[in-house]
Coordinates of C-alpha atoms in Angstrom, one line a residue:
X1171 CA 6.6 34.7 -29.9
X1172 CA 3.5 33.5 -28.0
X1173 CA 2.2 30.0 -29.0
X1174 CA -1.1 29.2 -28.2
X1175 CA -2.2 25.3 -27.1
X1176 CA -5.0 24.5 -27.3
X1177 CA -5.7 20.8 -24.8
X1178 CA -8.9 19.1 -25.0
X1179 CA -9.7 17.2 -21.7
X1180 CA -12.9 15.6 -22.8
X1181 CA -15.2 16.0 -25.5
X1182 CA -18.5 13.7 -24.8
X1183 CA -20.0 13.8 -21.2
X1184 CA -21.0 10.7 -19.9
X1185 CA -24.4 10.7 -17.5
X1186 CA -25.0 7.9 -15.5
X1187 CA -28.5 7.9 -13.3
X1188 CA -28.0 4.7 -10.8
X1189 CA -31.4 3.3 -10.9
X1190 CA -30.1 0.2 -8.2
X1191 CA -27.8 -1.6 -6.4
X1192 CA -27.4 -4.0 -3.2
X1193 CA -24.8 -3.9 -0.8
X1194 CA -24.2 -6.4 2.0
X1195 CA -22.6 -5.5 5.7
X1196 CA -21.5 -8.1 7.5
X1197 CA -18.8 -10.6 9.3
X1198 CA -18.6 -14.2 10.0
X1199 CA -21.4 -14.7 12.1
X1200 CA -25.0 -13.8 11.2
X1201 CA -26.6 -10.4 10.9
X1202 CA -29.6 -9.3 9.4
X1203 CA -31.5 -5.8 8.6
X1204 CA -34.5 -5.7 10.3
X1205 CA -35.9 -1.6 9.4
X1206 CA -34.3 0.8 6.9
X1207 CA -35.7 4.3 6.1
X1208 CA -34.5 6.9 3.7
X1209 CA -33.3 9.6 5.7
X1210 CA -33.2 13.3 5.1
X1211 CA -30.1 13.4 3.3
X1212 CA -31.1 11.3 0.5
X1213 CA -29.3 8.3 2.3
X1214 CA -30.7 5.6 4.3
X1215 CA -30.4 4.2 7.8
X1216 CA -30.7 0.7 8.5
X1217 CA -31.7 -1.2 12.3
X1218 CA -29.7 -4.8 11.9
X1219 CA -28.9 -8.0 14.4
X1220 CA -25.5 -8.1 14.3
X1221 CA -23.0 -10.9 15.7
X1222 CA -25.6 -14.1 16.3
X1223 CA -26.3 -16.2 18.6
X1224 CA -25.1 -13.3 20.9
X1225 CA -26.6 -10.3 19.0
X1226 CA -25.9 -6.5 19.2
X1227 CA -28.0 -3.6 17.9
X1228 CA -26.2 -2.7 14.6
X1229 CA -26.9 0.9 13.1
X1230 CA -25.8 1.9 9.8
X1231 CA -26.0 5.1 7.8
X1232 CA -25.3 5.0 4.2
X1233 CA -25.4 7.9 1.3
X1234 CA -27.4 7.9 -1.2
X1235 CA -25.8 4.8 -3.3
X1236 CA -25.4 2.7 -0.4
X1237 CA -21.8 3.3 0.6
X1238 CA -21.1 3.5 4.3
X1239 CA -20.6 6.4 6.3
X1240 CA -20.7 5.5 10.2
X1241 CA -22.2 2.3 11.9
X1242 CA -22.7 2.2 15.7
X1243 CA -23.5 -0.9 18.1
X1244 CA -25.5 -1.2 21.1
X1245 CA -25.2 -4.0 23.5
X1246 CA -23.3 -6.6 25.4
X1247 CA -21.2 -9.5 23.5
X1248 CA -22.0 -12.3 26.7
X1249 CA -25.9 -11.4 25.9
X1250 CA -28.3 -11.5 22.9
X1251 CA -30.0 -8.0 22.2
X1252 CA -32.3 -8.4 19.2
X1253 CA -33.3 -5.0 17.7
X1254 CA -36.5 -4.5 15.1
X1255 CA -37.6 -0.8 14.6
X1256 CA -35.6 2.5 14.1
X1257 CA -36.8 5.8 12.7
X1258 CA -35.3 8.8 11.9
X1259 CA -36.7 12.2 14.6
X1260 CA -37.5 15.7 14.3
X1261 CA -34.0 17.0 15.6
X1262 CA -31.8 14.6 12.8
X1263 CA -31.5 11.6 15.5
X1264 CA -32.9 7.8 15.3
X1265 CA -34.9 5.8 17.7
X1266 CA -34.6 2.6 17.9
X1267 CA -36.2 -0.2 19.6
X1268 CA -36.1 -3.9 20.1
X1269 CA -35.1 -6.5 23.1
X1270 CA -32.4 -6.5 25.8
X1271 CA -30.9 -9.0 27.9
X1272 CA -27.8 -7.2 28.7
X1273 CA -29.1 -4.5 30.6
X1274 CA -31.3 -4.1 33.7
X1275 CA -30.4 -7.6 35.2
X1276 CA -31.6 -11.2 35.0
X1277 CA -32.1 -13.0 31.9
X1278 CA -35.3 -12.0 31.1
X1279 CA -35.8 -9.6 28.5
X1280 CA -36.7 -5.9 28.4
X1281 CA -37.9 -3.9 26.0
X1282 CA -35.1 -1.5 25.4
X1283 CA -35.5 2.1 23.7
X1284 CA -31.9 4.2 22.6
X1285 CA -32.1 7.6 21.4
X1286 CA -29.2 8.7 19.1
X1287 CA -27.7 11.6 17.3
X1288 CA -27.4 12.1 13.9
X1289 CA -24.0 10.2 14.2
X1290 CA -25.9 7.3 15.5
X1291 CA -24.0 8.5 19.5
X1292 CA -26.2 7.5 21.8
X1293 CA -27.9 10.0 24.1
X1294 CA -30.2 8.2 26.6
X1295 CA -31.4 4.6 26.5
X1296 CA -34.7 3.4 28.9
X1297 CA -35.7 -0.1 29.8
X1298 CA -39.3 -1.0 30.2
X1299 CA -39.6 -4.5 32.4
X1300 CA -44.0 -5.1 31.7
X1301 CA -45.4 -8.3 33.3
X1302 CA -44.3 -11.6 33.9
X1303 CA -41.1 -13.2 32.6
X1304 CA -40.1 -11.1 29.4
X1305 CA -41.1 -8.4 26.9
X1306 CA -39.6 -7.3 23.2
X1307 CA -40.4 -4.2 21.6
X1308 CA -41.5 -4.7 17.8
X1309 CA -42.1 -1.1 16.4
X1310 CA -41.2 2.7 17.9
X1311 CA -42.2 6.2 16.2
X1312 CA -42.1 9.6 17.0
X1313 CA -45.8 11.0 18.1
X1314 CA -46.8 14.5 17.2
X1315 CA -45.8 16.2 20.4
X1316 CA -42.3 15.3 20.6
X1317 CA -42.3 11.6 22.1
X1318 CA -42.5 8.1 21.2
X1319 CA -44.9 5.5 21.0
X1320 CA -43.5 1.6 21.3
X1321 CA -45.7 -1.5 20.4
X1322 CA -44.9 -4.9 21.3
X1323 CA -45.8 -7.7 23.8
X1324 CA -45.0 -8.7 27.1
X1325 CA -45.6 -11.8 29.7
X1326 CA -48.4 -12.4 31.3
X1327 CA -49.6 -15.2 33.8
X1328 CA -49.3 -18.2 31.3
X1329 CA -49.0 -16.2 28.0
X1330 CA -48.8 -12.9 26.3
X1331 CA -50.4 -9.6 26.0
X1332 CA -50.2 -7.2 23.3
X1333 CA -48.0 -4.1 25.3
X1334 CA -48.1 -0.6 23.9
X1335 CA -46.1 2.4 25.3
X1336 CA -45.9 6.3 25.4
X1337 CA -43.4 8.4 26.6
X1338 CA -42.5 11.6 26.6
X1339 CA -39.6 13.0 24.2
X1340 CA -36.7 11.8 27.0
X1341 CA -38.6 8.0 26.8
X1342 CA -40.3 8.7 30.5
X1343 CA -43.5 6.8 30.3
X1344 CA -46.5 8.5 29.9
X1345 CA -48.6 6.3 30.1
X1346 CA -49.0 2.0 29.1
X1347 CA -51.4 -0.1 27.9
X1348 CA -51.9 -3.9 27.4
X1349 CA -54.5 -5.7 25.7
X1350 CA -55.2 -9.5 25.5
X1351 CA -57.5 -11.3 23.1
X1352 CA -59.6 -14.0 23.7
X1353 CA -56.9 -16.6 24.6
X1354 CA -53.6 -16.3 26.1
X1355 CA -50.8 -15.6 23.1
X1356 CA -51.8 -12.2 21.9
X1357 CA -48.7 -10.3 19.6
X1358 CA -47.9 -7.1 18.2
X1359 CA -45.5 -6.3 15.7
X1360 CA -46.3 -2.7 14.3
X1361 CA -48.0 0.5 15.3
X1362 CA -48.9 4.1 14.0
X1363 CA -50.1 6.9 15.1
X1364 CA -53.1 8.3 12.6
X1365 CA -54.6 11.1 11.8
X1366 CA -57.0 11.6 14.5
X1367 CA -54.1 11.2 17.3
X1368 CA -54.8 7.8 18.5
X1369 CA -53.3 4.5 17.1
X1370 CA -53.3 1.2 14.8
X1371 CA -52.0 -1.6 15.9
X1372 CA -51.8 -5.0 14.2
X1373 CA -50.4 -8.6 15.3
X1374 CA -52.1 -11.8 15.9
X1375 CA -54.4 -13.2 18.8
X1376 CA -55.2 -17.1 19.2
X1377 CA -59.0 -17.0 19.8
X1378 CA -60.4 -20.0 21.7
X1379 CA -63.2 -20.7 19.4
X1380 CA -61.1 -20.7 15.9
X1381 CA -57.1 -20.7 16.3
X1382 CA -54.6 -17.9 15.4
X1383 CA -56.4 -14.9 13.7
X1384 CA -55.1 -10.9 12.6
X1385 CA -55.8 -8.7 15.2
X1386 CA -56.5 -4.9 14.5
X1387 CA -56.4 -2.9 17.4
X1388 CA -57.6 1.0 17.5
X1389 CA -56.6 3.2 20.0
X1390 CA -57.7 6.7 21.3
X1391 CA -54.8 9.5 21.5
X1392 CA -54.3 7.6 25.5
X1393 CA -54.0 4.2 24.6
X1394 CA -57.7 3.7 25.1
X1395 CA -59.6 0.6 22.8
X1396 CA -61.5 2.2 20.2
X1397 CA -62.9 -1.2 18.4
X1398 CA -60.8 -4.5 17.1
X1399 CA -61.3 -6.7 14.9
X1400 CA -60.2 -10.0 13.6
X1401 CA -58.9 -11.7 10.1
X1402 CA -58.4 -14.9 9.1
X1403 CA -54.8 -15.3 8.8
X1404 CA -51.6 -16.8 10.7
X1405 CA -49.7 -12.9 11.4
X1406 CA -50.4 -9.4 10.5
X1407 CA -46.6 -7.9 10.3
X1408 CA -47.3 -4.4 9.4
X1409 CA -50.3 -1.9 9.1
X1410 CA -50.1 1.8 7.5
X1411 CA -53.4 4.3 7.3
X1412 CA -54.2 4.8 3.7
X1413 CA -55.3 8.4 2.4
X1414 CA -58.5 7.2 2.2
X1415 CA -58.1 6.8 6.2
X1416 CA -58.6 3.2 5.9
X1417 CA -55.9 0.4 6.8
X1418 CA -53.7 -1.9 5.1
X1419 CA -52.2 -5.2 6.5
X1420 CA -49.7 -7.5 5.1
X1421 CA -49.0 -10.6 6.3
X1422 CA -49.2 -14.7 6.0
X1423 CA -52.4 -16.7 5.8
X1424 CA -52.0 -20.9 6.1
X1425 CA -53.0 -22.2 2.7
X1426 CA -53.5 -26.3 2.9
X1427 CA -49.8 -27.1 4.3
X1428 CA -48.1 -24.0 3.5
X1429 CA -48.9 -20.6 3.5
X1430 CA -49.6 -17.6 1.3
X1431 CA -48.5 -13.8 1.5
X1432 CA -51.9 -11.6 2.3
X1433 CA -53.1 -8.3 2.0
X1434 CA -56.3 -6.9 3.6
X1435 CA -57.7 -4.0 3.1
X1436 CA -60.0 -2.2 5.4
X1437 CA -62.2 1.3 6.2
X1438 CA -61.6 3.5 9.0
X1439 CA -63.7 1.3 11.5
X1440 CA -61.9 -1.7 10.6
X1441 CA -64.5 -3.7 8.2
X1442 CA -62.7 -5.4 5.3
X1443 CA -63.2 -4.3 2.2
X1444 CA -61.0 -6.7 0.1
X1445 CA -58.1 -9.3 0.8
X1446 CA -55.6 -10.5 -2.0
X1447 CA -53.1 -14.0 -1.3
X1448 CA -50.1 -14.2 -3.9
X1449 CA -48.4 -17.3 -4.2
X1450 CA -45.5 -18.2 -6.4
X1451 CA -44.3 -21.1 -7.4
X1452 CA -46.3 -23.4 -4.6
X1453 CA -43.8 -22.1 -2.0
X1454 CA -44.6 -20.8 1.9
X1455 CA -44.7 -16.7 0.8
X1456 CA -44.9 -15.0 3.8
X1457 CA -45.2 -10.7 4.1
X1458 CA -43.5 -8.7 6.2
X1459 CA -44.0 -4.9 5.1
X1460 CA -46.4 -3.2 3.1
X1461 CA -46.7 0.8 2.5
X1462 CA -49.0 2.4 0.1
X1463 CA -47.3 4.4 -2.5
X1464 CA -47.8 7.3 -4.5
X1465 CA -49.7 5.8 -7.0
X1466 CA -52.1 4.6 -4.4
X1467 CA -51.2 1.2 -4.6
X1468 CA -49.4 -1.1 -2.3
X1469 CA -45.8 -2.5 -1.9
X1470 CA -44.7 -5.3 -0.4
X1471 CA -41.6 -7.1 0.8
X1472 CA -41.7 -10.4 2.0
X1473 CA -39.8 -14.5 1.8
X1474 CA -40.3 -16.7 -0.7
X1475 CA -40.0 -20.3 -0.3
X1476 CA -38.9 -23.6 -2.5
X1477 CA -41.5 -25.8 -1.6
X1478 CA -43.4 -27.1 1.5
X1479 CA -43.2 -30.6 2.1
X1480 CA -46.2 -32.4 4.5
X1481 CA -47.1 -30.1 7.2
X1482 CA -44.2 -28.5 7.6
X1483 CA -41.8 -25.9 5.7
X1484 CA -39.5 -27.2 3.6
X1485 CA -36.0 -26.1 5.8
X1486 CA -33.9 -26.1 2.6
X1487 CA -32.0 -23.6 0.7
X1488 CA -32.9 -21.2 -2.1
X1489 CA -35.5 -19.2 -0.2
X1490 CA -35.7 -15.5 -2.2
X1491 CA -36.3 -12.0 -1.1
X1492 CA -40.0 -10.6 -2.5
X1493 CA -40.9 -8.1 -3.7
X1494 CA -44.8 -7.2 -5.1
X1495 CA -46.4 -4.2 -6.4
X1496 CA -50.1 -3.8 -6.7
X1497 CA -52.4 -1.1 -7.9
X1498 CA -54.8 0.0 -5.3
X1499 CA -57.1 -2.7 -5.3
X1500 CA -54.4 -5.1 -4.2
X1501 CA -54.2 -6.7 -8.2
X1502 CA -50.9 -7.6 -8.8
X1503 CA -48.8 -5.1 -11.3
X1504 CA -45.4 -7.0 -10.9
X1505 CA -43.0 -9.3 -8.6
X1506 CA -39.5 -9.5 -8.4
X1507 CA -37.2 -11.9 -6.3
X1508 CA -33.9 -11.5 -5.6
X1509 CA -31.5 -14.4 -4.3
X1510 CA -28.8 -16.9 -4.5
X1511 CA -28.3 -20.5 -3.9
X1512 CA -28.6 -19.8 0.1
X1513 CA -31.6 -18.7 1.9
X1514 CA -32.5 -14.4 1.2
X1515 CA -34.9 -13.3 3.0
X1516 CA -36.8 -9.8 2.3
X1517 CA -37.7 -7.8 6.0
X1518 CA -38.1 -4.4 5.0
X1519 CA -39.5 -2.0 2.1
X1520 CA -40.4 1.8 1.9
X1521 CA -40.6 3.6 -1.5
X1522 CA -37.3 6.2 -2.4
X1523 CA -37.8 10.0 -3.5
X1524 CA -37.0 8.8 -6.9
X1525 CA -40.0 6.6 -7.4
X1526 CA -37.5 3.5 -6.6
X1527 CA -37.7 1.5 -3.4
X1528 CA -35.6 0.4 -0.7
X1529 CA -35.2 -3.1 0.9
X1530 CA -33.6 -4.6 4.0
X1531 CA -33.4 -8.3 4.9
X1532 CA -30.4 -11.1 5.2
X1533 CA -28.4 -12.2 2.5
X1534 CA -26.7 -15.9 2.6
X1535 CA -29.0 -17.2 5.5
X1536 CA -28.3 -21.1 6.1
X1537 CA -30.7 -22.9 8.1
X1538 CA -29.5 -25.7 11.2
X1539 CA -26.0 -24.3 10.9
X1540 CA -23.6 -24.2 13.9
X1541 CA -22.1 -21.1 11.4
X1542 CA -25.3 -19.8 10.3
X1543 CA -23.6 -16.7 8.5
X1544 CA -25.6 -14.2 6.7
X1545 CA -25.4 -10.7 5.8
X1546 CA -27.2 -7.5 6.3
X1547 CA -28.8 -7.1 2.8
X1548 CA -29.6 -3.1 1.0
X1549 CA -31.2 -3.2 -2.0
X1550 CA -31.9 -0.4 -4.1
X1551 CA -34.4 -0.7 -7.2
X1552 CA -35.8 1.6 -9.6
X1553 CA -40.1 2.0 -9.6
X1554 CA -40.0 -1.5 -11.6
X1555 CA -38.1 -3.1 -9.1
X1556 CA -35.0 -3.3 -11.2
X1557 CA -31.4 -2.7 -10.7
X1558 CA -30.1 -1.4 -13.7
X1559 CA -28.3 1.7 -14.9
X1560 CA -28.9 3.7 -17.9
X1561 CA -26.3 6.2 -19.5
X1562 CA -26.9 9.3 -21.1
X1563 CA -23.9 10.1 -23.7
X1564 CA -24.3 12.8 -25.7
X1565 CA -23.3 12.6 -29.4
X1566 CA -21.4 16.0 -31.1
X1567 CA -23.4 17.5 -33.7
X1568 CA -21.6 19.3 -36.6
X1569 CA -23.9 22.4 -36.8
X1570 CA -23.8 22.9 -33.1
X1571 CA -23.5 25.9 -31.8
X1572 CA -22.2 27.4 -28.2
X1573 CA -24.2 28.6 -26.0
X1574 CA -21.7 29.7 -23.0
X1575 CA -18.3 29.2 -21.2
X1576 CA -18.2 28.5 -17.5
X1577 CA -15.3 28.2 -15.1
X1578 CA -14.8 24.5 -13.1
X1579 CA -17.3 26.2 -10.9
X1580 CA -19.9 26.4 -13.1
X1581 CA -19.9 30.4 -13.0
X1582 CA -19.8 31.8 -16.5
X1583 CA -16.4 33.3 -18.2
X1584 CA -14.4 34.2 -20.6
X1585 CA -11.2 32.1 -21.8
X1586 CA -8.0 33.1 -19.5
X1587 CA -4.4 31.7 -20.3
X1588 CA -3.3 28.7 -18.2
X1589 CA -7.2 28.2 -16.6
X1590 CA -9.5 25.7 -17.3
X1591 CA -12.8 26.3 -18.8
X1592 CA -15.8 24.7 -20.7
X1593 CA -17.7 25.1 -23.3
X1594 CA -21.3 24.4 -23.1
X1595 CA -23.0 23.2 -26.5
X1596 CA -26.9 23.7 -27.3
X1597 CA -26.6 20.0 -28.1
X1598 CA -25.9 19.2 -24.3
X1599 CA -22.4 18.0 -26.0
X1600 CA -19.0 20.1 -23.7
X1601 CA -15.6 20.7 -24.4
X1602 CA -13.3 21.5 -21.9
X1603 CA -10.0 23.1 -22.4
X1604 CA -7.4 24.9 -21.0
X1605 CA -5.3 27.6 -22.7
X1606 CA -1.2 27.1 -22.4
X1607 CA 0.6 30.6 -23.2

């Protein structure tokens, strides 16, 4: 006599969509994330400083929810090597860029460019010595034809100049080109290549006439000035085209003794067209990345601050990660800061597939520490800027009906004896069971 058994695993599916989350990657001695980028998997790879005061390159891949799957370093523990740009190439590889004092002698540093593989393995690496003294590299992106172009600054006799690089697709310089303002300090901390082939720069300049100012530089496709132009402000940190092919800069502007996070807009020739300043709380707020999103407005990722106190930055604790969305005309839609007790600071932003955004920074930062500590921080929000999850569960309906049986494989069946299947509801409610003869 056959007897028939009939073994419910589960009735009621439970959905989860992870909307956010943070993760922190770090020892005992100070690291921070200085570029992430959602990769092509859905994951995201992160550029950190890892193992302060004597710093390595620190690459780390994560999957989509943040959970490691390789890290690679790059670098010399008797040396400090301070990296600040990586993006993801054509072939499935990174480049990253930054500064070296381990490599090519002395104890100057070089700007140093390392081409990976999709594992983060190393495949070449090129050193690029500039002018007098020292040089860092701040930014690095694939061009169109294959190679890379590198902004940042290097030595000059009694200063700076603004430094920018192109190589071919094996790093050989093409060509470079430096550029100094009207005095002799003259930065660069990003650079893109736009639509027409050339380049947009942005960094700062002290002019002799006024102080510190943003400088915008525009390139031809050879490195070539088009026209710059200048903004009040203490640093531009990051510049994107828009789709309108204008620019937009974030930044810090000095407000009284403190300062203010700032975001100019501006045409395809460089004349501004607005500028917003957010401040919170009476705090030094200072931007760091900016990206137009999909919307057409902006986000932003910046620092901040507690309180400033005479003419200086308060050096205390509690300074927060920012975050700021505005529509396209800069007006602020909402802020978020995220942060403990210790000092969090916010480096890096892009916005996700999923409408959400991605954030890199430091975590735990303590300020005139002999054990600074501090963590590489990942933080994944939802379009609000919220970390939150949301379920989806199903509720059985007594009138429902079924609408098919499918095998663990989701291939559609018919019940066997002694094989699981499940039973799909019009309700979106399943049952799966298995049949004991």
């Amino acid at each position: 006599m056959k007897k028939l058994l009939f073994i419910i695993l589960f009735t009621i599916p439970f959905i989860g969509f992870g909307q956010g989350w943070e993760k922190t990657f770090g020892g005992n001695t100070r690291d921070i994330g200085k570029s992430v980028q959602q990769t092509t998997d859905g994951g995201y790879i992160i550029l950190g400083s890892k193992g302060y005061p004597n710093s390595d390159f620190w690459l780390i891949k994560t999957d989509q929810n943040g959970y490691l799957q390789w890290d690679q370093t790059f670098g010399s523990s008797s040396y400090d090597d301070e990296p600040y740009s990586v993006k993801q190439t054509n072939d499935g590889g990174y480049i990253l860029t930054g500064r070296t004092r381990s490599f090519g002698g002395g104890t100057s540093d070089k700007i140093w460019l390392i081409k990976t593989d999709g594992n983060g393995v190393q495949q070449w690496d090129k050193l690029f010595y500039g002018g007098v003294g020292w040089s860092w590299g701040r930014d690095v992106q694939q061009t169109n034809d294959g190679g890379y172009i590198i902004s940042g600054y290097t030595g000059s006799i009694g200063g700076e100049d603004v430094w920018l690089i192109k190589t071919d697709s094996q790093g050989n310089t093409l060509w470079d080109k430096t550029y100094t303002g009207e005095n002799i300090q003259n930065h660069c901390y990003s650079v893109q290549q736009t639509t027409d082939g050339g380049y947009i720069m942005i960094g700062y300049t002290n002019t002799s006439m006024s102080g510190q100012k943003v400088w915008l530089i525009k390139t031809d496709l050879i490195g070539d000035t088009l026209w710059t132009n200048k903004f009040d402000g203490e640093f531009g940190r990051d510049v994107e085209q828009t789709t309108d092919g204008g620019y937009i800069i974030v930044g810090t502007k000095m407000s009284g003794y403190c300062q203010d996070l700032m975001l100019i807009k501006t045409n395809g020739n460089g004349t501004l067209l607005w500028e917003k300043f957010y401040n919170l709380g009476g705090g030094p707020e200072l931007g760091n990345s900016v990206q137009q999103t999909t919307d057409g407005g902006y986000i932003m990722v910046g620092i901040k601050g507690p309180s400033c106190s005479g003419d200086s930055i308060s050096m205390g604790l509690d300074y927060d990660l920012w975050l700021v969305k505005t529509d396209s005309q800069g007006d602020t839609i909402w802020t978020k800061t995220y942060g403990s007790l210790l000092n969090d600071y916010g480096v890096s932003v892009q916005q996700t597939n999923d409408g959400g955004y991605i954030m890199t920074g430091i975590k735990g930062y303590v300020f005139n520490s002999s054990s600074p500590g501090g963590d590489v921080w990942l933080i994944k929000t939802n379009s609000q800027g919220g970390m939150t999850w949301s379920f989806n569960i199903p509720t059985s309906s007594s009138n429902r009906k079924l609408e098919k049986v499918v095998d663990i494989l989701g291939r559609e069946t018919k019940p066997k004896p002694n094989t699981p299947f499940i039973e799909i509801y019009d309700d979106g409610t399943v049952d799966k069971k298995i049949v004991i003869e």
